[in-house]
Short mmCIF file of C-alpha atoms and ligand atoms in Angstrom, two decimals:
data_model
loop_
_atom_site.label_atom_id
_atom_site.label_comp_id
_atom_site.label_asym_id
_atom_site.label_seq_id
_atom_site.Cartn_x
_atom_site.Cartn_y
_atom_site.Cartn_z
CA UNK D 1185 -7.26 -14.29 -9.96
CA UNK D 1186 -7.30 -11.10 -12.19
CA UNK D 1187 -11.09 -10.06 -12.53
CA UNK D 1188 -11.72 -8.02 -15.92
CA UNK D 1189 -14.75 -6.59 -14.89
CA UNK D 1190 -12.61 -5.18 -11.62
CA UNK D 1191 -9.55 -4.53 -11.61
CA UNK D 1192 -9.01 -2.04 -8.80
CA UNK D 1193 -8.93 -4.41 -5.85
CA UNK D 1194 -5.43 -5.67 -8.05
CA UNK D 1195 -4.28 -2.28 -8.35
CA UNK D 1196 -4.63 -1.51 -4.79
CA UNK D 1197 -2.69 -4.64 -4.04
CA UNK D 1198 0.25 -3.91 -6.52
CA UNK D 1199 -0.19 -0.08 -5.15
CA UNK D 1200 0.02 -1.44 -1.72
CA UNK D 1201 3.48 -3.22 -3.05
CA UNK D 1202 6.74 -1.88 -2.41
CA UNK D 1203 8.68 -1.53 -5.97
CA UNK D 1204 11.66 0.60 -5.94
CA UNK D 1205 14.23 0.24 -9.18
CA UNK D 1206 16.09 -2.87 -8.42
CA UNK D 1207 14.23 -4.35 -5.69
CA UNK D 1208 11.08 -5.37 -7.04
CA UNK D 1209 10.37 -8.47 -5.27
CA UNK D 1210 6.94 -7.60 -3.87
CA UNK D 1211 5.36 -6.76 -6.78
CA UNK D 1212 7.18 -9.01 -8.82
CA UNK D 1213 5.36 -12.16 -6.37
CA UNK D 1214 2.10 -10.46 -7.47
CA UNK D 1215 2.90 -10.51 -11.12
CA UNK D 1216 3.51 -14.11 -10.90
CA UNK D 1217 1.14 -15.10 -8.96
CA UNK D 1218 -1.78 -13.59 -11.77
CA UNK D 1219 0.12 -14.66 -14.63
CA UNK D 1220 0.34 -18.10 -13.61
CA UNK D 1221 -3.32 -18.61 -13.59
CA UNK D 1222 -3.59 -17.03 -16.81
CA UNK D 1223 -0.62 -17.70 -19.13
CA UNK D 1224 0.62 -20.63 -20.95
CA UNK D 1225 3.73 -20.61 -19.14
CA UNK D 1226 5.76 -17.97 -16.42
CA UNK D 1227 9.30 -17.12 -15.50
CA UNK D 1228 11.40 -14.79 -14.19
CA UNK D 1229 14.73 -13.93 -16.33
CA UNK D 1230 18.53 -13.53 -15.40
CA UNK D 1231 17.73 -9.25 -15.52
CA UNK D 1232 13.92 -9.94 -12.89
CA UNK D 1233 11.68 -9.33 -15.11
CA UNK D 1234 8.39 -11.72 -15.15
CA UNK D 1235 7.16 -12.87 -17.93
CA UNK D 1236 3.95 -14.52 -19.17
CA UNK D 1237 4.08 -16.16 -22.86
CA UNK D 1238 0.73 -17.07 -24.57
CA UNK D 1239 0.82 -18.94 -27.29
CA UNK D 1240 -0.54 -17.38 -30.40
CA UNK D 1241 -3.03 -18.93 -33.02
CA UNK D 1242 -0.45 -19.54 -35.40
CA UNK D 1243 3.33 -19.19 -35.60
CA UNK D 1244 2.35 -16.80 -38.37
CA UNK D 1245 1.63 -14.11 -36.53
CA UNK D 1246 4.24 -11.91 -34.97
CA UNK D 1247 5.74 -12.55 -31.68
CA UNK D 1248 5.11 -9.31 -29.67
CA UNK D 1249 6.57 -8.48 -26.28
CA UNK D 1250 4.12 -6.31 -23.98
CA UNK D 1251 5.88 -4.22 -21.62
CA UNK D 1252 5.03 -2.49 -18.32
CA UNK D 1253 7.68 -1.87 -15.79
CA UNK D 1254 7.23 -2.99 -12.48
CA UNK D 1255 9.76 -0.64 -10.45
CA UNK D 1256 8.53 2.56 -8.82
CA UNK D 1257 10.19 6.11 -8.60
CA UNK D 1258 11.80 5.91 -5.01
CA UNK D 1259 14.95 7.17 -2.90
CA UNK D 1260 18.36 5.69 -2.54
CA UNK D 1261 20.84 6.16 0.33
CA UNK D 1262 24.18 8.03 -0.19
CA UNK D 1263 25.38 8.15 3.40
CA UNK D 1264 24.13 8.33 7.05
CA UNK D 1265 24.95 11.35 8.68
CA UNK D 1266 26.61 11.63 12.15
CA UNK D 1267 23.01 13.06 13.36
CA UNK D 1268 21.81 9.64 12.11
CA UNK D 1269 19.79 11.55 9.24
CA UNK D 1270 20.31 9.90 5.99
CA UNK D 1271 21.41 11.70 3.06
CA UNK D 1272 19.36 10.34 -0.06
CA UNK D 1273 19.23 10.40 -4.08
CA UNK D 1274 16.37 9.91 -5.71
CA UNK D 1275 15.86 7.05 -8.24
CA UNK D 1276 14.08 8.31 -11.27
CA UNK D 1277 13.12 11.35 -11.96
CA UNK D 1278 11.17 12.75 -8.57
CA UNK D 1279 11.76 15.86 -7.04
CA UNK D 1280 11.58 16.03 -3.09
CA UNK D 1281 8.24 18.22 -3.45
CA UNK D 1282 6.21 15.68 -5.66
CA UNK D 1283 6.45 13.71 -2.15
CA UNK D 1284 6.04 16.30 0.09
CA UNK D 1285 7.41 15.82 3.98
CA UNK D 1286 5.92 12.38 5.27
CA UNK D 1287 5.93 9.12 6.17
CA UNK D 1288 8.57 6.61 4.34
CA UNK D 1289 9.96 3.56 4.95
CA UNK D 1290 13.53 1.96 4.48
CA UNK D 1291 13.98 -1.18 3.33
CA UNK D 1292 16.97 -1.92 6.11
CA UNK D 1293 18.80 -5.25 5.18
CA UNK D 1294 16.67 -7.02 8.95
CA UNK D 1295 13.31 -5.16 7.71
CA UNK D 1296 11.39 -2.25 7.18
CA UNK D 1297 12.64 0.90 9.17
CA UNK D 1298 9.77 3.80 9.58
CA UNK D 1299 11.18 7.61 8.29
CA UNK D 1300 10.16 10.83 7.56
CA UNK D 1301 10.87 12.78 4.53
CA UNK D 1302 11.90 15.75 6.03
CA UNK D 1303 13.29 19.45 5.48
CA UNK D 1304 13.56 21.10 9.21
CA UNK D 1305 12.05 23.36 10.99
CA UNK D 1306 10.25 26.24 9.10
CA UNK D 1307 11.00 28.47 12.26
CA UNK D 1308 14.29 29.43 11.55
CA UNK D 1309 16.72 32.20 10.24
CA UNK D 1310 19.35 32.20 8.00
CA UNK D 1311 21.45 29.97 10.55
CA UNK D 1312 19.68 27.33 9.42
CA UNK D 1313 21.22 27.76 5.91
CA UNK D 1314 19.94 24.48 4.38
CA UNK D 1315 16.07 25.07 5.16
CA UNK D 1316 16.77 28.90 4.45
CA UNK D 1317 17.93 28.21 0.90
CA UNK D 1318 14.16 26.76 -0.02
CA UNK D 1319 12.49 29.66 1.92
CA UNK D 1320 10.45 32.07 0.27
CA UNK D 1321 11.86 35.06 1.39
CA UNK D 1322 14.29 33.35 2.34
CA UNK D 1323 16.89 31.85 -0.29
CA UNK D 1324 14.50 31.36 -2.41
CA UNK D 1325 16.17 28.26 -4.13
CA UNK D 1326 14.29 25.66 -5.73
CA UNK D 1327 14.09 22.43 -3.84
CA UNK D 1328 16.72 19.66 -4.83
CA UNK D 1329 17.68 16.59 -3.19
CA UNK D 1330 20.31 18.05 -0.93
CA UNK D 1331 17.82 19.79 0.86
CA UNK D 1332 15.37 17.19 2.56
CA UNK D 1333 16.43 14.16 4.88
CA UNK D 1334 14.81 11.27 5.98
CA UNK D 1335 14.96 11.65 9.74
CA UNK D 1336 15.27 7.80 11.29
CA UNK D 1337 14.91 8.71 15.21
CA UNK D 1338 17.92 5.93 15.29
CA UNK D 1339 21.90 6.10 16.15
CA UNK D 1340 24.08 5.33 13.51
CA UNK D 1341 25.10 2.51 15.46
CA UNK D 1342 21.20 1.39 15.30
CA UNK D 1343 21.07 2.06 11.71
CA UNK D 1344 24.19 -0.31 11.22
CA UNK D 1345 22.76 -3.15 13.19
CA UNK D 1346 19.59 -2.48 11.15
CA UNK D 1347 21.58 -2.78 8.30
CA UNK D 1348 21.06 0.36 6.73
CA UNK D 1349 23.95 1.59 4.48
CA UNK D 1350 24.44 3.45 1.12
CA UNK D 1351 22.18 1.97 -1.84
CA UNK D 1352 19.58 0.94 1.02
CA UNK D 1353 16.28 1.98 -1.03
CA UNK D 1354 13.79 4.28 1.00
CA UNK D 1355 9.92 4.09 -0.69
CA UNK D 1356 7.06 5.90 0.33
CA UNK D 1357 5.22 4.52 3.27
CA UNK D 1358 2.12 2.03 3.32
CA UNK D 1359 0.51 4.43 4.83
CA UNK D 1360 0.13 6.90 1.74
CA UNK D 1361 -0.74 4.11 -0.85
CA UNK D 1362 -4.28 3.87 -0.46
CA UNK D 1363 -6.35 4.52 -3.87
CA UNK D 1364 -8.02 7.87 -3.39
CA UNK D 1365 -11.88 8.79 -4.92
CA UNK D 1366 -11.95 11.89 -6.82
CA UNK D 1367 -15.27 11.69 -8.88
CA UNK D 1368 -14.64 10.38 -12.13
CA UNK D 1369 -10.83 9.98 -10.94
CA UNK D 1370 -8.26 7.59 -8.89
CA UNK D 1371 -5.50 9.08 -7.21
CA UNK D 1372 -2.66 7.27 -5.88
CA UNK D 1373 1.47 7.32 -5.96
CA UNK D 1374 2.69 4.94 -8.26
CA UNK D 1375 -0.20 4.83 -10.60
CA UNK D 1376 2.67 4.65 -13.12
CA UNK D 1377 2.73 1.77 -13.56
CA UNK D 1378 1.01 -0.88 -11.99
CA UNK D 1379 -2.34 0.88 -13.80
CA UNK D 1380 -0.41 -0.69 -16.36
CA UNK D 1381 0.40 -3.83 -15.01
CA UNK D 1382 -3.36 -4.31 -14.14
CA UNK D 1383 -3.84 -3.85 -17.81
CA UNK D 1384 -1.32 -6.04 -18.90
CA UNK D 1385 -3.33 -8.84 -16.74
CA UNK D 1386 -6.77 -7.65 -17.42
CA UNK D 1387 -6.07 -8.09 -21.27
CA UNK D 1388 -5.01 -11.66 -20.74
CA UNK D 1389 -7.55 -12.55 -18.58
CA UNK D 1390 -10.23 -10.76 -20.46
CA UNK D 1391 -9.09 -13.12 -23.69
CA UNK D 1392 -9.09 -15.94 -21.52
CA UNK D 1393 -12.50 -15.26 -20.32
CA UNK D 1394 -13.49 -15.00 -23.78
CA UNK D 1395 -11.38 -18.01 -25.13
CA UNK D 1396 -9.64 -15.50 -27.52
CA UNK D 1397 -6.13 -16.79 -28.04
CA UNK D 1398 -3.38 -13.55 -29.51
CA UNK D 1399 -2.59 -13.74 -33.62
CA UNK D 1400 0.99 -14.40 -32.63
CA UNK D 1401 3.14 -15.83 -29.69
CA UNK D 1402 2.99 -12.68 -27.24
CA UNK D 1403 5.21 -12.27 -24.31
CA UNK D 1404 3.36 -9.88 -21.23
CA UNK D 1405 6.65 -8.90 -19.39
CA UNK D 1406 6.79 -7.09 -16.31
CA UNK D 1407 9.95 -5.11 -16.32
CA UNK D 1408 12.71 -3.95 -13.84
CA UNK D 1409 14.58 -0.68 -13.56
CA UNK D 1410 13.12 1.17 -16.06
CA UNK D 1411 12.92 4.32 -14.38
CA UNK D 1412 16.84 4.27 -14.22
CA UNK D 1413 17.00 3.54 -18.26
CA UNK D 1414 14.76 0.28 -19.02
CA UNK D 1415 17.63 -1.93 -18.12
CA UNK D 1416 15.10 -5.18 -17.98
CA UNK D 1417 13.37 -4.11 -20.87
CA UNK D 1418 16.57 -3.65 -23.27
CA UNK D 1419 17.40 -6.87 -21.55
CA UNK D 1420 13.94 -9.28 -22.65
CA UNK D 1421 13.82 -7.23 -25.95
CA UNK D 1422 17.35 -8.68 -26.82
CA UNK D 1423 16.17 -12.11 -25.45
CA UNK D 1424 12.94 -12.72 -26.17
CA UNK D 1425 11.72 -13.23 -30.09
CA UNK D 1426 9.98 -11.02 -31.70
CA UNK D 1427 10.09 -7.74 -33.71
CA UNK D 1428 8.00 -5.80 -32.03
CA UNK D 1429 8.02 -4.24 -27.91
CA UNK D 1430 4.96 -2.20 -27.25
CA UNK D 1431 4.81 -0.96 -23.74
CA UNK D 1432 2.23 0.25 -21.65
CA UNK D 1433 2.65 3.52 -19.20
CA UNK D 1434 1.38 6.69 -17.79
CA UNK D 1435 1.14 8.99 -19.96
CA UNK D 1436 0.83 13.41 -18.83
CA UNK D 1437 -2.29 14.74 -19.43
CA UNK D 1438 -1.64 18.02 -19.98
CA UNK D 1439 -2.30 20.95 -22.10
CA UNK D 1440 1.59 21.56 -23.83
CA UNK D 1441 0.62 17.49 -25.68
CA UNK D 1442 -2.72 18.41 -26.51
CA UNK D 1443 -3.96 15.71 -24.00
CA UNK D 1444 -6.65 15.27 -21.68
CA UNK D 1445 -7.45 13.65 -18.89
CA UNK D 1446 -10.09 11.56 -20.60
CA UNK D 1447 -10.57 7.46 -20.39
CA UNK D 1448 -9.75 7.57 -24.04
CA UNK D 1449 -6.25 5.83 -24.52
CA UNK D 1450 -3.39 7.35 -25.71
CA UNK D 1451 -1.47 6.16 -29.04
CA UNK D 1452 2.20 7.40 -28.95
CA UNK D 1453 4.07 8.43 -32.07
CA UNK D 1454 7.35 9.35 -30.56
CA UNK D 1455 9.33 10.48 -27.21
CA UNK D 1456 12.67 12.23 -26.26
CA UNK D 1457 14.33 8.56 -27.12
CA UNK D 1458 12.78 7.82 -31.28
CA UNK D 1459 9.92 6.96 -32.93
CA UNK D 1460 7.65 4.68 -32.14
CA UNK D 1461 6.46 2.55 -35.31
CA UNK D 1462 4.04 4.43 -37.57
CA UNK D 1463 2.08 1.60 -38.77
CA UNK D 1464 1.59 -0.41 -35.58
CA UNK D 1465 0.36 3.75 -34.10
CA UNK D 1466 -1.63 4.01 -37.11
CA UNK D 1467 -3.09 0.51 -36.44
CA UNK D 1468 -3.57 0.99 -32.67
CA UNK D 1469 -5.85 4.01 -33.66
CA UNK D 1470 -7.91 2.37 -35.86
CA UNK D 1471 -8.69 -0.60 -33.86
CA UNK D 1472 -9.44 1.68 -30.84
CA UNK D 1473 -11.60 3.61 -33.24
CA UNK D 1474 -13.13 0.11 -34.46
CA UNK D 1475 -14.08 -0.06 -30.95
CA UNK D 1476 -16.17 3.13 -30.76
CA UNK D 1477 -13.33 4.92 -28.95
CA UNK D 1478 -11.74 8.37 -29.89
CA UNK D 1479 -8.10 7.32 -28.86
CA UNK D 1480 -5.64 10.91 -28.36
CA UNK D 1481 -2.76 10.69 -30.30
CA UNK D 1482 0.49 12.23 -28.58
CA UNK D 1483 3.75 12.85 -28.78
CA UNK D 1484 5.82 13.40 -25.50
CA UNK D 1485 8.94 15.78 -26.15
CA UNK D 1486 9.97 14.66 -22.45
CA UNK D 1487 9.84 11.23 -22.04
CA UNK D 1488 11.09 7.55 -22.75
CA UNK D 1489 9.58 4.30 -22.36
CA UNK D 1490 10.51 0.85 -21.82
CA UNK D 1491 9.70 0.66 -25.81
CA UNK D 1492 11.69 3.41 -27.29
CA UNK D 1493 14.77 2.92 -24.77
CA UNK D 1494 14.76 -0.76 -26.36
CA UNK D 1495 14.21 0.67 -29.69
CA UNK D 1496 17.16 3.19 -29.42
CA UNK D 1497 19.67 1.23 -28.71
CA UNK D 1498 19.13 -1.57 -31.27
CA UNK D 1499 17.31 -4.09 -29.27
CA UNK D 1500 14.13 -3.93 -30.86
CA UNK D 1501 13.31 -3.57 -34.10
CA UNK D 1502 10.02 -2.11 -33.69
CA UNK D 1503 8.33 -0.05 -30.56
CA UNK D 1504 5.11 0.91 -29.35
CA UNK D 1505 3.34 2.45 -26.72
CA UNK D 1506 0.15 3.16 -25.11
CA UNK D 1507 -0.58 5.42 -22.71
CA UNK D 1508 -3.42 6.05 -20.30
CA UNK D 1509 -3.66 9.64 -19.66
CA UNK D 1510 -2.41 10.95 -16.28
CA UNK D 1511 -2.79 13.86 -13.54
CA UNK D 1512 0.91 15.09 -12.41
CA UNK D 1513 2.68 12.23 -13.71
CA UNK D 1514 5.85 11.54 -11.44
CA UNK D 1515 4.00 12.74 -8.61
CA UNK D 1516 0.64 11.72 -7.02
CA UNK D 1517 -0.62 10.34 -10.09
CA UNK D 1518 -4.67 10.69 -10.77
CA UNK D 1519 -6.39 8.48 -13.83
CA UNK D 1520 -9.60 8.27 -14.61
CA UNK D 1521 -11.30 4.73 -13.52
CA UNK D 1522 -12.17 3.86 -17.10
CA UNK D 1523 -9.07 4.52 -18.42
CA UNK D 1524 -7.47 1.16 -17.63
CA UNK D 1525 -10.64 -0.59 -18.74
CA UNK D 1526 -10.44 1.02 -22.09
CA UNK D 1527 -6.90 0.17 -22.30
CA UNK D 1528 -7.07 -3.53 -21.58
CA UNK D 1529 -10.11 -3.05 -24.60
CA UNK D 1530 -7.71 -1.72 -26.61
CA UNK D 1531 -4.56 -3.88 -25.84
CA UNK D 1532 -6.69 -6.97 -26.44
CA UNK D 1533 -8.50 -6.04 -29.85
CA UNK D 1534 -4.03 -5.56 -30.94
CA UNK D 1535 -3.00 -8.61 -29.24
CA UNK D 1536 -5.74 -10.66 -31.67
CA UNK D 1537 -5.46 -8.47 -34.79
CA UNK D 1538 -1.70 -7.16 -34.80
CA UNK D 1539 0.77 -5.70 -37.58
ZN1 ZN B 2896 6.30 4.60 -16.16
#
């Protein structure tokens, strides 16, 4: 059961969790697992998405939907090649060097297949025109997806029995999802977002812990596919009541916003998709403040969350979103430890005194 006062043993299990767009399964099983123990009542929708109602103090209050997606950035097959190399996309936006060459494995239709994110040997000439193009020196090209290839050690005839076709995700491996210690930091791949499903959960169970109840009915949904467009969230913002969708995400620490890497959370005023709502910002601030935090305020020129997707295309009629600050976001993503704690702070002191 979700621990407040610890939440990283949670995050390394939903870290540990394979999640790519469409295929959430194993971290949706976790999702439901803690909300059941903490929520008034659990399901899973027609689009996957998990959610967790709690009933508010009064039907007064507004009914609030809190978002964080469960889906991780990951790789999709376009075709086998003869050499039985597979030819992948990526799904989200990840270039092939925020992995780096390494372990991965493909979610084959009998099982997980072990791979390598690969781009050839570095010993070569011009010959080799695909690994020449990304040489320094060499062709000097930027790396894009139609330079790497997962190398499979398998026939194509052993990929087909393995069941192993176009739209087959490949994920990082379990091998490279281990939380990593960097002082005041965490590192880890898909910090985005299950740091924000493990504040999603700590918030409930902290109010439960506390026998706080939310203001109004309030909805924690775990969402699919949102780094392919926030299909589940457009999806439980149209279906679920409420006015409001305030998500929780990663959010880039970095100098061109103004924002550090600090455990202070982040209050969002707009993204490349709209607004977010001023008042509920304005009122995020102030309770954080309330709280004897200095939240950052940002606004990210290059980004769009499960929130402002809803909100742009008429699902919601009023979006939020909270951020906890983040070290090469889309990448190997480093928070610091208190940042999660001070968002689940934060999340709760909205959840009982919303606008
Ligand atoms: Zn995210």
């Amino acid at each position: 059961m979700t621990n407040p006062d610890n939440l990283i043993p949670l995050l390394q299990e939903l870290i540990s969790a394979r999640g790519p767009s469409g295929q959430e399964d194993e971290v949706r099983a976790i999702c439901i697992r803690e909300l059941e123990t903490l929520c008034d009542k659990t399901w899973t929708d027609a689009s996957g998405n998990v959610i967790g109602f709690l009933r508010g103090v009064s039907s007064e209050g507004p009914a609030i939907r809190v978002m964080a997606h469960m889906d991780e950035l990951a790789m999709i097959v376009k075709r086998i090649n003869e050499d039985g190399t597979l030819r992948v996309n990526p799904l989200g936006g990840i270039y092939p060097a925020n992995y780096g060459q390494g372990p991965v494995e493909i979610m084959a239709d009998q099982g997980i297949l072990p791979g390598v994110l690969s781009i050839g040997p570095q010993h070569t000439t011009a010959d080799s025109a695909r690994i020449w193009e990304v040489k320094v020196k060499g062709g000097n090209k930027a790396m894009d997806w139609s330079h790497p290839y997962i190398f499979t050690r398998k026939t194509l005839a052993q990929l087909k029995e393995a069941g192993v076709h176009a739209g087959t995700r490949v994920v990082i491996a379990r091998s490279r999802r281990t939380l990593f210690d960097i002082d005041d930091c965490i590192g880890s791949y898909f910090m985005d977002n299950r740091a924000a499903i493990v504040t999603l959960l700590g918030a409930a169970a902290r109010m439960k812990a506390e026998d706080k109840q939310p203001a109004g009915d309030t909805y924690l949904v775990m969402t699919t596919t949102e780094e392919i467009g926030a299909h589940g969230a457009t999806y439980a913002s149209r279906t679920l009541p409420g006015d409001i969708t305030l998500a929780v995400d990663s959010g880039p620490a970095v100098e061109e916003y103004g924002v550090a890497l600090t455990a202070e959370p982040i209050v969002v005023y707009g993204d490349a998709a709209g607004l977010y709502d001023k008042t509920i910002s304005d009122h995020l601030l102030a309770c954080g403040r309330l709280l004897g935090m200095d939240p950052q305020c940002a606004y990210w020129q290059s980004y769009g969350s499960d929130a402002s997707l809803s909100k742009a295309i008429g699902q919601t009629a009023r979006a939020a979103l909270l951020c906890i600050a983040t070290e090469n976001t889309h990448g190997y993503e480093i928070i610091p430890r208190d940042g999660i704690g001070q968002c689940v702070a934060l999340l709760a002191a909205y959840l009982e005194h919303p606008v």
